[in-house]
């Protein structure tokens, strides 16, 4: 059985070309489980509106708001549609307020949508939330499920009871996760004494104890340093590959998406702007990296590097933009490595810029079609 | 189509076990700050000492036993028990439900295979039971030091403790009903404060109802608050468990009456969750 599900932006000519060249982005996917195509997440015309109270600033505005309160409707999701297959890793990216977290919160049953439908593992999340929660896991980068005053190991034991994991199965799973996530020395330490990176490793391991089928990660690397981010990405990627756990990830960080996901949905103002392979996104829109340098010596002369533009310069710092289509970042780093560097950062262009480029490319395409 | 290999939730016994395990974990986490918990009880030491002085002073002008039906040592032991009940609530709110709703921590709790009220109940009950027994231990110690022992009837003590544990369940239901209002209103602190103050004043925290003027006593006896504070504490200092079954019956009715708005408001409130953004 072959199912071809195309979002509106995906025109038939592109589909035909990509199918012929073997580039079809997984929009046509055949995953027979029990003879059925297994879509673990199905979202159809999902819309979520919030009503919030508004008032003009100052005391007068405050008093007026009591007499005649004013409300405004915010559209967080404006009828989005997408699907995610079993074992897939899908990224949901976009700027602040785009609707990423609202999507995750709706798919995990926390929020009730205003209209539209969605299923996760065949269950309607907001109607069968508790049943669904036994089969999925959610990690919010800015929240904690671990008990603050208890050692992480004790929260693991507690979660084993909450998720109704048989004792022997839990012990084996815990041992495997502790080893893989290198949690041995951390398990006996009160969570409040762990670093953010250590805590996040514990959070993700805790969420995997019950072998979830779908893992929702909402900004899992927010606030982490480069090493901790890399570790989390490796672990999640391995989990997706080895255990077949479907991963739906939201992030501001293009690095998370590049390393973790095969497909990406770019969302902005509650609508889907792009639904494509990560490789396509990289090829078309992530063609630049910004390298930030902090130098240990003042007034060092920076060497000229081909296809690299100096964006800004101060006595101890510099910002360079690398055209990654023409030169590889490691090659640039090799040249920069000869300088007296105190600190170095590599960043992707901000989401806002990527989205602006997507809009620009789409209106250009539309213009060509109209001509 | 539902996925064919979905894991299914256990029945009511599995749920009860989860609640107990959560209570045990909260209890364990309370031991992390046992020093701070003990410091908190200093207020109890102070108030028991002050009331001993006040009752002794009153006794010089009027026979306290004749006025209240209790001896001064019984009144101090009674106060130790009522204070243990009141002070065992975690702050004025007595729960972190409001906090969870306001901060969005509710989101995490909702994604667990246990209904949120059950999770919160287990957690709050663990805290409350720990604090109650710690306060009671300190209260008994201070009472012994300032007024000496009183004859305690084991059956009445058992009845008092059992009724108190039932009161904690019912009190939690009422507190939860107030807390879920935070789905609609900015801050429920004022309502919690009013509820706690009514429990203290009309529940007979400082004095047994026998010491109240007749008109106030008859009002208090018709209100639910006395069943949450006065009745269990009275049982504790009496030599027999008089009125235990009546009190249990009333407290159970209060629980059922409270459960209806609590669950109704909670179900309606869930539709109000507006966790926009991260």
XYZ file of C-alpha atoms in Angstrom:
649
model
C 0.000 0.000 0.000
C 1.404 3.373 -0.966
C 0.215 6.555 0.599
C 1.132 9.905 -0.874
C 0.352 12.811 1.379
C 1.262 16.199 -0.020
C 1.082 19.523 1.778
C -0.325 22.388 -0.260
C 3.057 23.884 -1.114
C 4.282 20.617 -2.563
C 3.281 20.848 -6.202
C 2.878 17.797 -8.384
C 5.772 18.678 -10.686
C 8.183 18.789 -7.748
C 6.746 15.517 -6.448
C 7.204 13.851 -9.793
C 10.768 15.154 -10.149
C 11.792 14.170 -6.635
C 10.191 10.745 -6.964
C 12.074 10.164 -10.223
C 15.384 11.260 -8.773
C 14.839 9.333 -5.571
C 14.661 12.553 -3.615
C 11.134 12.134 -2.315
C 11.486 13.473 1.175
C 9.680 10.752 2.959
C 6.349 12.287 2.079
C 5.696 8.971 0.366
C 6.558 6.431 3.013
C 5.742 2.772 3.271
C 6.050 1.443 6.803
C 3.955 -1.690 6.994
C 3.000 -2.545 10.574
C 0.289 -5.135 10.726
C -0.405 -4.376 7.079
C -1.080 -0.679 7.726
C 0.875 2.444 6.990
C 1.826 3.575 10.469
C 1.500 7.275 10.983
C 2.118 8.039 14.645
C 1.111 11.702 14.551
C -1.611 13.037 12.314
C -2.592 16.702 12.460
C -5.431 18.045 10.389
C -6.475 21.701 10.280
C -5.399 22.261 13.881
C -6.296 25.714 15.143
C -5.738 27.157 18.585
C -6.882 30.580 19.695
C -6.151 32.184 23.029
C -8.054 35.062 24.483
C -6.090 37.530 26.518
C -7.013 40.618 28.426
C -5.498 43.856 27.222
C -5.331 47.312 28.701
C -3.614 50.589 28.083
C -0.650 51.361 30.356
C -0.920 53.389 33.548
C -3.388 53.707 36.398
C -6.163 55.049 34.176
C -5.803 52.049 31.877
C -5.917 49.724 34.869
C -9.114 51.315 36.235
C -10.712 51.337 32.806
C -9.920 47.644 32.378
C -12.053 46.908 35.460
C -15.003 48.896 34.128
C -14.861 47.725 30.539
C -12.402 44.864 30.159
C -11.053 44.413 26.661
C -9.956 41.095 25.240
C -8.044 40.196 22.154
C -7.830 36.889 20.379
C -4.404 35.526 19.573
C -4.198 32.830 16.920
C -1.404 30.521 18.050
C -2.088 27.831 15.422
C -3.866 28.691 12.220
C -5.037 25.380 10.773
C -1.838 23.371 10.455
C -1.627 19.937 8.810
C 1.192 17.441 8.965
C 1.974 13.822 9.649
C 4.813 11.983 11.290
C 5.664 8.367 10.617
C 6.726 5.684 13.031
C 10.435 6.003 13.767
C 10.751 9.384 12.103
C 12.604 12.343 13.604
C 10.837 15.562 12.795
C 11.807 19.086 13.785
C 9.393 21.905 14.343
C 11.245 25.175 14.166
C 10.313 28.812 14.153
C 10.848 32.074 16.004
C 9.363 32.918 19.410
C 5.571 32.818 19.405
C 5.440 30.859 16.138
C 3.273 28.090 17.623
C 5.866 25.338 18.173
C 5.210 24.766 21.857
C 1.466 25.143 21.352
C 1.648 22.317 18.821
C 3.517 20.064 21.255
C 1.200 20.964 24.122
C -1.819 20.158 21.975
C -0.341 16.873 20.782
C 0.419 15.811 24.340
C -3.118 16.656 25.452
C -2.286 19.662 27.606
C -4.174 22.115 25.402
C -7.574 21.711 23.814
C -7.603 23.006 20.236
C -10.187 25.525 19.071
C -10.862 23.452 15.953
C -9.298 20.779 13.789
C -8.231 17.304 14.725
C -5.122 15.424 15.726
C -4.201 11.911 16.731
C -1.076 10.526 18.347
C -0.760 6.739 18.111
C -4.391 6.783 17.059
C -5.540 8.536 20.257
C -7.026 12.021 20.465
C -4.565 13.602 22.918
C -6.884 16.001 24.765
C -9.557 13.319 25.167
C -7.331 10.371 26.134
C -4.396 12.174 27.677
C -3.679 9.806 30.565
C -3.809 6.703 28.355
C -1.642 8.388 25.765
C 0.908 9.497 28.347
C 1.766 5.869 29.098
C 2.978 5.518 25.492
C 4.718 8.833 24.889
C 7.253 10.997 26.690
C 7.619 14.739 26.881
C 10.665 16.749 27.858
C 10.332 20.498 28.235
C 13.739 22.180 28.296
C 12.552 24.847 30.689
C 10.701 22.573 33.117
C 11.683 19.632 35.255
C 9.973 16.367 36.030
C 12.640 15.390 38.530
C 11.978 15.989 42.200
C 14.144 18.890 43.190
C 15.151 17.697 46.654
C 15.525 14.007 45.858
C 18.400 12.232 44.110
C 17.587 11.590 40.436
C 17.647 7.821 41.101
C 14.711 8.152 43.488
C 12.676 10.033 40.873
C 13.484 7.175 38.474
C 12.026 4.708 41.008
C 8.969 6.916 41.418
C 8.459 7.152 37.657
C 8.743 3.378 37.367
C 5.705 3.115 39.652
C 3.824 5.912 37.896
C 4.428 4.291 34.496
C 3.606 0.838 35.893
C 6.878 -0.713 34.729
C 7.416 -4.263 36.032
C 10.317 -4.353 38.510
C 12.703 -6.598 36.536
C 12.052 -4.696 33.313
C 12.654 -1.395 35.093
C 15.945 -2.517 36.617
C 17.269 -3.674 33.231
C 16.124 -0.500 31.496
C 17.513 1.742 34.214
C 20.899 -0.005 34.106
C 21.054 0.428 30.321
C 20.061 4.096 30.408
C 22.405 4.929 33.288
C 25.259 3.404 31.344
C 24.377 5.072 28.051
C 23.696 8.502 29.553
C 26.680 8.196 31.926
C 24.521 8.899 34.942
C 26.219 6.577 37.439
C 27.847 9.288 39.573
C 24.782 11.550 39.332
C 22.057 9.182 40.477
C 22.736 9.632 44.168
C 23.005 13.439 44.006
C 20.025 15.662 44.837
C 18.705 17.153 41.594
C 19.094 20.687 42.933
C 22.867 20.134 43.020
C 23.182 19.038 39.367
C 24.305 21.317 36.539
C 21.786 22.120 33.806
C 23.482 19.729 31.369
C 23.578 16.917 33.934
C 19.970 17.545 34.851
C 18.876 17.485 31.223
C 20.604 14.115 30.713
C 18.721 12.826 33.740
C 15.461 14.355 32.448
C 15.733 12.617 29.083
C 16.789 9.298 30.614
C 13.854 9.544 33.046
C 11.456 10.117 30.182
C 12.704 6.969 28.420
C 12.307 4.518 31.286
C 8.889 3.360 30.073
C 10.035 2.885 26.463
C 7.821 5.544 24.879
C 6.838 5.180 21.228
C 6.948 8.924 20.606
C 9.272 11.416 22.277
C 8.272 15.088 22.300
C 11.200 17.378 22.985
C 10.402 21.028 23.521
C 13.624 23.063 23.368
C 15.725 20.308 24.993
C 19.045 22.104 24.555
C 17.989 25.569 25.655
C 20.573 27.153 27.939
C 23.089 24.309 27.520
C 26.749 24.784 26.635
C 28.192 23.383 23.395
C 29.462 20.131 24.942
C 26.204 19.418 26.773
C 24.196 20.193 23.621
C 26.316 17.809 21.611
C 25.873 15.047 24.184
C 22.088 15.451 24.245
C 21.943 15.420 20.440
C 24.048 12.252 20.243
C 21.875 10.474 22.783
C 18.578 11.410 21.159
C 19.849 10.566 17.703
C 21.054 7.157 18.888
C 17.742 6.505 20.555
C 15.865 7.310 17.381
C 18.175 5.115 15.322
C 18.497 2.114 17.631
C 15.136 1.946 19.342
C 12.990 3.395 16.585
C 11.492 6.009 18.893
C 9.726 8.703 16.873
C 11.047 12.123 17.846
C 9.191 15.403 17.449
C 11.481 18.225 18.419
C 11.056 21.962 18.705
C 14.062 24.201 18.839
C 15.428 27.624 18.098
C 18.764 26.060 17.416
C 19.364 25.039 13.812
C 22.177 22.793 15.102
C 19.632 20.578 16.880
C 17.716 20.134 13.672
C 20.774 19.430 11.512
C 22.030 16.717 13.821
C 18.802 15.142 14.972
C 16.175 15.289 12.285
C 15.575 14.143 8.755
C 12.576 16.339 8.120
C 11.773 19.848 9.231
C 8.626 21.895 9.491
C 9.153 25.628 9.680
C 6.302 27.335 11.446
C 5.618 31.046 11.698
C 2.577 32.930 13.041
C 0.820 29.579 13.514
C 1.108 28.460 9.904
C 3.463 26.020 8.210
C 5.921 27.880 6.027
C 7.999 24.911 4.927
C 7.770 21.141 5.260
C 10.824 19.564 3.736
C 13.914 17.465 4.247
C 16.541 18.952 6.545
C 19.059 18.453 3.752
C 16.928 20.654 1.485
C 16.624 23.297 4.185
C 20.378 23.240 4.640
C 21.023 23.364 0.938
C 18.678 26.238 0.339
C 18.629 28.302 3.497
C 21.382 27.309 5.933
C 24.248 28.310 3.689
C 25.944 30.593 6.172
C 27.490 30.214 9.611
C 28.553 33.016 11.882
C 31.806 32.463 13.772
C 32.339 34.585 16.877
C 35.893 34.950 18.148
C 37.169 36.232 21.478
C 40.878 36.825 21.232
C 43.361 36.617 24.072
C 45.615 39.298 22.519
C 44.373 42.684 21.438
C 44.737 44.036 17.902
C 45.630 40.723 16.266
C 45.472 40.949 12.481
C 42.892 38.531 11.101
C 43.962 36.608 8.013
C 41.855 36.998 4.878
C 39.897 33.776 4.329
C 38.163 33.097 1.044
C 34.356 33.188 1.054
C 34.381 34.541 4.585
C 33.158 38.040 5.403
C 34.179 40.048 8.430
C 30.940 41.270 9.985
C 32.326 43.174 12.959
C 35.597 43.748 14.762
C 36.623 45.045 18.166
C 39.973 44.972 19.989
C 39.413 41.517 21.458
C 36.597 40.226 19.293
C 35.492 39.539 15.748
C 32.479 38.128 13.959
C 32.876 36.338 10.625
C 30.280 35.030 8.237
C 31.212 31.866 6.334
C 29.594 30.909 3.040
C 29.336 27.169 3.709
C 28.437 26.456 0.082
C 31.931 27.439 -0.920
C 34.112 26.736 2.087
C 33.793 24.188 4.865
C 33.682 25.439 8.445
C 36.544 23.103 9.552
C 38.770 24.649 6.872
C 38.032 28.128 8.239
C 38.585 26.905 11.781
C 41.954 25.461 10.786
C 43.065 28.909 9.621
C 41.631 30.652 12.659
C 43.226 28.064 14.958
C 46.579 29.770 14.487
C 45.304 32.894 16.237
C 45.436 33.455 20.016
C 41.806 32.561 20.659
C 40.220 32.650 24.134
C 36.756 31.534 23.037
C 34.982 30.636 19.832
C 31.297 30.186 18.914
C 29.661 28.937 15.720
C 26.096 29.997 15.089
C 23.519 29.514 12.376
C 21.716 32.515 10.987
C 18.764 33.479 13.211
C 15.422 31.785 12.504
C 13.900 35.123 11.512
C 16.436 35.424 8.676
C 15.812 31.859 7.483
C 12.059 32.439 7.449
C 12.491 35.730 5.581
C 14.558 33.852 2.989
C 11.898 31.131 2.686
C 9.207 33.760 2.113
C 11.410 35.547 -0.411
C 12.150 32.317 -2.291
C 8.484 31.358 -2.362
C 7.293 34.733 -3.671
C 10.044 34.579 -6.285
C 8.814 31.114 -7.353
C 5.231 32.346 -7.413
C 6.305 35.315 -9.533
C 7.944 32.981 -12.026
C 4.783 30.823 -12.234
C 2.616 33.946 -12.780
C 4.924 35.135 -15.575
C -6.932 3.778 13.941
C -5.381 3.214 17.375
C -1.909 1.733 17.454
C -2.294 -2.034 18.083
C 0.423 -2.334 20.720
C -0.525 0.507 23.069
C 0.221 0.002 26.746
C -2.872 0.224 28.917
C -3.323 1.779 32.358
C -3.877 -0.400 35.413
C -7.092 -0.278 37.447
C -8.017 1.568 40.653
C -5.540 -0.412 42.768
C -2.694 0.604 40.483
C -3.815 4.219 40.871
C -3.984 3.923 44.658
C -0.495 2.444 44.678
C 0.792 5.384 42.615
C -0.743 7.871 45.062
C 0.882 6.099 48.010
C 4.251 5.944 46.259
C 4.055 9.686 45.525
C 3.168 10.362 49.163
C 6.156 8.307 50.264
C 8.459 10.205 47.886
C 7.212 13.564 49.206
C 7.704 12.345 52.719
C 11.285 11.395 51.829
C 11.914 14.792 50.254
C 10.698 16.486 53.462
C 13.624 14.866 55.286
C 15.994 16.832 53.045
C 15.224 19.878 55.154
C 14.376 18.348 58.495
C 16.373 21.089 60.257
C 14.229 23.814 58.689
C 11.089 21.873 59.550
C 12.142 21.723 63.197
C 12.871 25.484 63.210
C 9.341 26.038 61.949
C 7.997 24.378 65.063
C 9.511 27.095 67.296
C 6.293 29.046 66.777
C 4.458 26.139 68.356
C 6.787 26.231 71.379
C 6.142 29.953 71.777
C 2.366 29.795 71.439
C 2.039 26.865 73.864
C 4.110 28.715 76.454
C 2.090 31.954 76.058
C -1.236 30.149 76.357
C -0.084 28.313 79.458
C 0.621 31.706 81.058
C -2.725 33.104 79.845
C -4.761 30.174 81.172
C -2.927 30.307 84.523
C -3.688 34.036 84.762
C -7.345 33.445 83.849
C -7.604 30.656 86.402
C -6.817 33.149 89.160
C -10.056 35.031 88.396
C -12.291 32.249 87.113
C -12.142 28.484 87.396
C -11.029 27.426 83.910
C -12.331 23.864 84.253
C -15.763 25.154 85.236
C -15.832 27.619 82.295
C -14.547 25.292 79.578
C -14.988 21.745 80.850
C -11.230 21.177 80.366
C -8.329 21.403 82.826
C -5.440 23.740 81.965
C -3.136 20.808 80.989
C -5.937 19.431 78.767
C -6.347 22.860 77.134
C -2.617 23.036 76.375
C -2.572 19.499 74.965
C -5.694 20.390 72.968
C -3.896 23.469 71.590
C -0.837 21.360 70.695
C -3.102 19.125 68.625
C -5.087 21.901 66.893
C -1.884 23.785 66.050
C -0.377 20.591 64.646
C -3.383 20.261 62.321
C -3.323 23.896 61.179
C 0.453 24.264 60.904
C 0.839 21.047 58.953
C -0.789 22.653 55.889
C 1.909 23.752 53.435
C 1.499 27.531 53.793
C -1.776 29.402 53.484
C -2.571 27.704 50.171
C -1.893 24.232 51.489
C -1.060 23.011 47.983
C 1.026 23.939 44.958
C -1.863 23.607 42.488
C -2.127 27.408 42.076
C 1.623 27.586 41.511
C 1.485 24.812 38.905
C -1.319 26.565 37.022
C 0.370 29.973 37.086
C 3.884 28.817 36.197
C 2.890 26.200 33.646
C 4.385 23.311 35.665
C 0.922 21.860 35.301
C 1.892 20.986 31.710
C 4.500 18.496 32.903
C 2.201 16.975 35.475
C -0.572 16.541 32.904
C 1.635 14.417 30.686
C 2.024 11.699 33.307
C -0.121 8.543 33.412
C -1.793 9.593 36.622
C -4.610 12.124 36.858
C -3.210 15.445 38.030
C -5.472 15.717 41.111
C -4.315 12.262 42.249
C -0.668 13.225 41.765
C -1.140 16.439 43.696
C -3.161 14.725 46.408
C -0.416 12.155 46.963
C 2.223 14.834 47.041
C 0.358 17.188 49.415
C -0.714 14.362 51.705
C 2.888 13.185 52.130
C 3.973 16.679 53.136
C 1.058 17.179 55.478
C 1.361 13.874 57.293
C 5.079 14.447 57.849
C 4.554 17.947 59.201
C 1.631 16.913 61.361
C 3.515 14.185 63.185
C 6.602 16.387 63.552
C 4.493 19.233 64.990
C 2.627 16.836 67.241
C 5.870 15.363 68.572
C 7.174 18.855 69.350
C 3.768 19.913 70.754
C 3.622 16.897 73.076
C 7.210 17.558 74.208
C 6.453 21.197 75.029
C 3.143 20.314 76.710
C 4.925 17.776 78.894
C 7.491 20.404 79.823
C 5.067 23.223 80.648
C 1.990 21.481 82.088
C 3.048 17.873 82.545
C 1.276 14.726 81.322
C -2.463 14.216 81.026
C -4.201 10.851 81.027
C -4.591 9.798 77.383
C -6.937 6.998 76.341
C -5.292 4.899 73.592
C -8.629 4.311 71.849
C -9.469 8.033 71.871
C -5.971 8.909 70.605
C -6.351 6.371 67.812
C -9.761 7.825 66.965
C -8.312 11.365 66.991
C -5.438 10.423 64.651
C -7.758 8.504 62.286
C -10.207 11.398 62.153
C -7.332 13.833 61.552
C -6.061 11.803 58.594
C -9.583 11.793 57.156
C -9.775 15.554 57.778
C -6.547 16.003 55.769
C -8.186 14.287 52.800
C -11.325 16.430 53.030
C -9.361 19.632 53.683
C -7.303 18.872 50.567
C -10.482 18.499 48.490
C -11.714 21.918 49.644
C -8.313 23.515 49.119
C -8.121 21.957 45.644
C -11.538 23.442 44.779
C -10.210 26.898 45.686
C -6.920 26.335 43.872
C -8.486 25.332 40.565
C -10.155 28.754 40.506
C -6.698 29.998 39.464
C -7.631 28.788 35.967
C -9.931 31.825 35.861
C -8.651 34.342 38.404
C -5.166 35.782 38.753
C -4.589 34.942 42.399
C -6.518 32.760 44.807
C -4.458 33.743 47.844
C -7.278 35.841 49.327
C -9.764 32.959 49.186
C -7.230 30.546 50.682
C -6.491 33.046 53.436
C -10.183 33.441 54.234
C -10.650 29.658 54.350
C -7.661 29.151 56.662
C -8.762 31.971 58.974
C -12.272 30.528 59.189
C -10.751 27.143 60.042
C -8.712 28.758 62.800
C -11.413 30.971 64.292
C -14.602 28.995 63.781
C -12.862 25.617 63.923
C -11.769 26.112 67.524
C -8.020 26.300 67.053
C -7.156 28.411 70.083
C -10.013 27.411 72.374
C -12.369 24.462 72.454
C -15.923 25.386 71.453
C -17.003 24.917 75.094
C -15.108 28.121 75.896
C -16.990 30.150 73.264
C -20.085 32.256 74.138
C -23.238 30.176 73.722
C -24.455 31.942 70.538
C -21.055 31.597 68.818
C -20.722 28.009 69.941
C -24.090 27.122 68.411
C -23.047 28.822 65.133
C -19.694 27.002 65.075
C -21.308 23.663 65.786
C -23.454 24.068 62.690
C -20.505 24.948 60.442
C -18.085 22.436 58.871
C -14.907 24.029 60.277
C -15.237 22.559 63.786
C -15.221 19.052 62.312
C -11.839 19.759 60.773
C -10.113 21.067 63.927
C -12.148 20.930 67.132
C -13.538 17.401 66.935
C -10.269 15.522 66.290
C -8.438 17.623 68.911
C -11.192 17.143 71.480
C -11.011 13.380 70.977
C -7.265 13.500 71.585
C -7.579 14.890 75.116
C -10.731 13.031 76.173
C -10.646 9.754 78.019
C -13.055 8.063 75.570
C -13.802 8.379 71.827
C -17.216 10.043 72.256
C -18.739 11.410 69.072
C -16.123 9.756 66.835
C -18.542 8.042 64.448
C -20.730 11.146 64.186
C -17.659 13.254 63.317
C -16.456 10.676 60.754
C -19.907 10.710 59.117
C -20.013 14.504 58.876
C -16.425 14.725 57.581
C -17.213 12.101 54.917
C -20.271 14.105 53.823
C -18.116 17.251 53.688
C -15.668 15.366 51.509
C -18.343 14.212 49.071
C -19.899 17.699 48.968
C -16.457 19.211 48.272
C -15.555 16.600 45.654
C -18.339 17.609 43.268
C -17.264 21.252 42.719
C -13.579 20.229 42.852
C -13.882 17.782 39.955
C -16.330 19.925 38.024
C -14.134 23.016 38.282
C -11.044 20.995 37.422
C -12.607 19.543 34.274
C -13.822 22.959 33.180
C -10.496 24.523 34.118
C -8.502 22.152 31.933
C -10.212 23.643 28.925
C -9.006 27.052 30.071
C -5.310 26.138 30.103
C -3.568 28.702 27.979
C 0.069 27.719 28.125
C 1.036 29.867 25.192
C 4.671 29.975 24.274
C 7.573 28.107 25.899
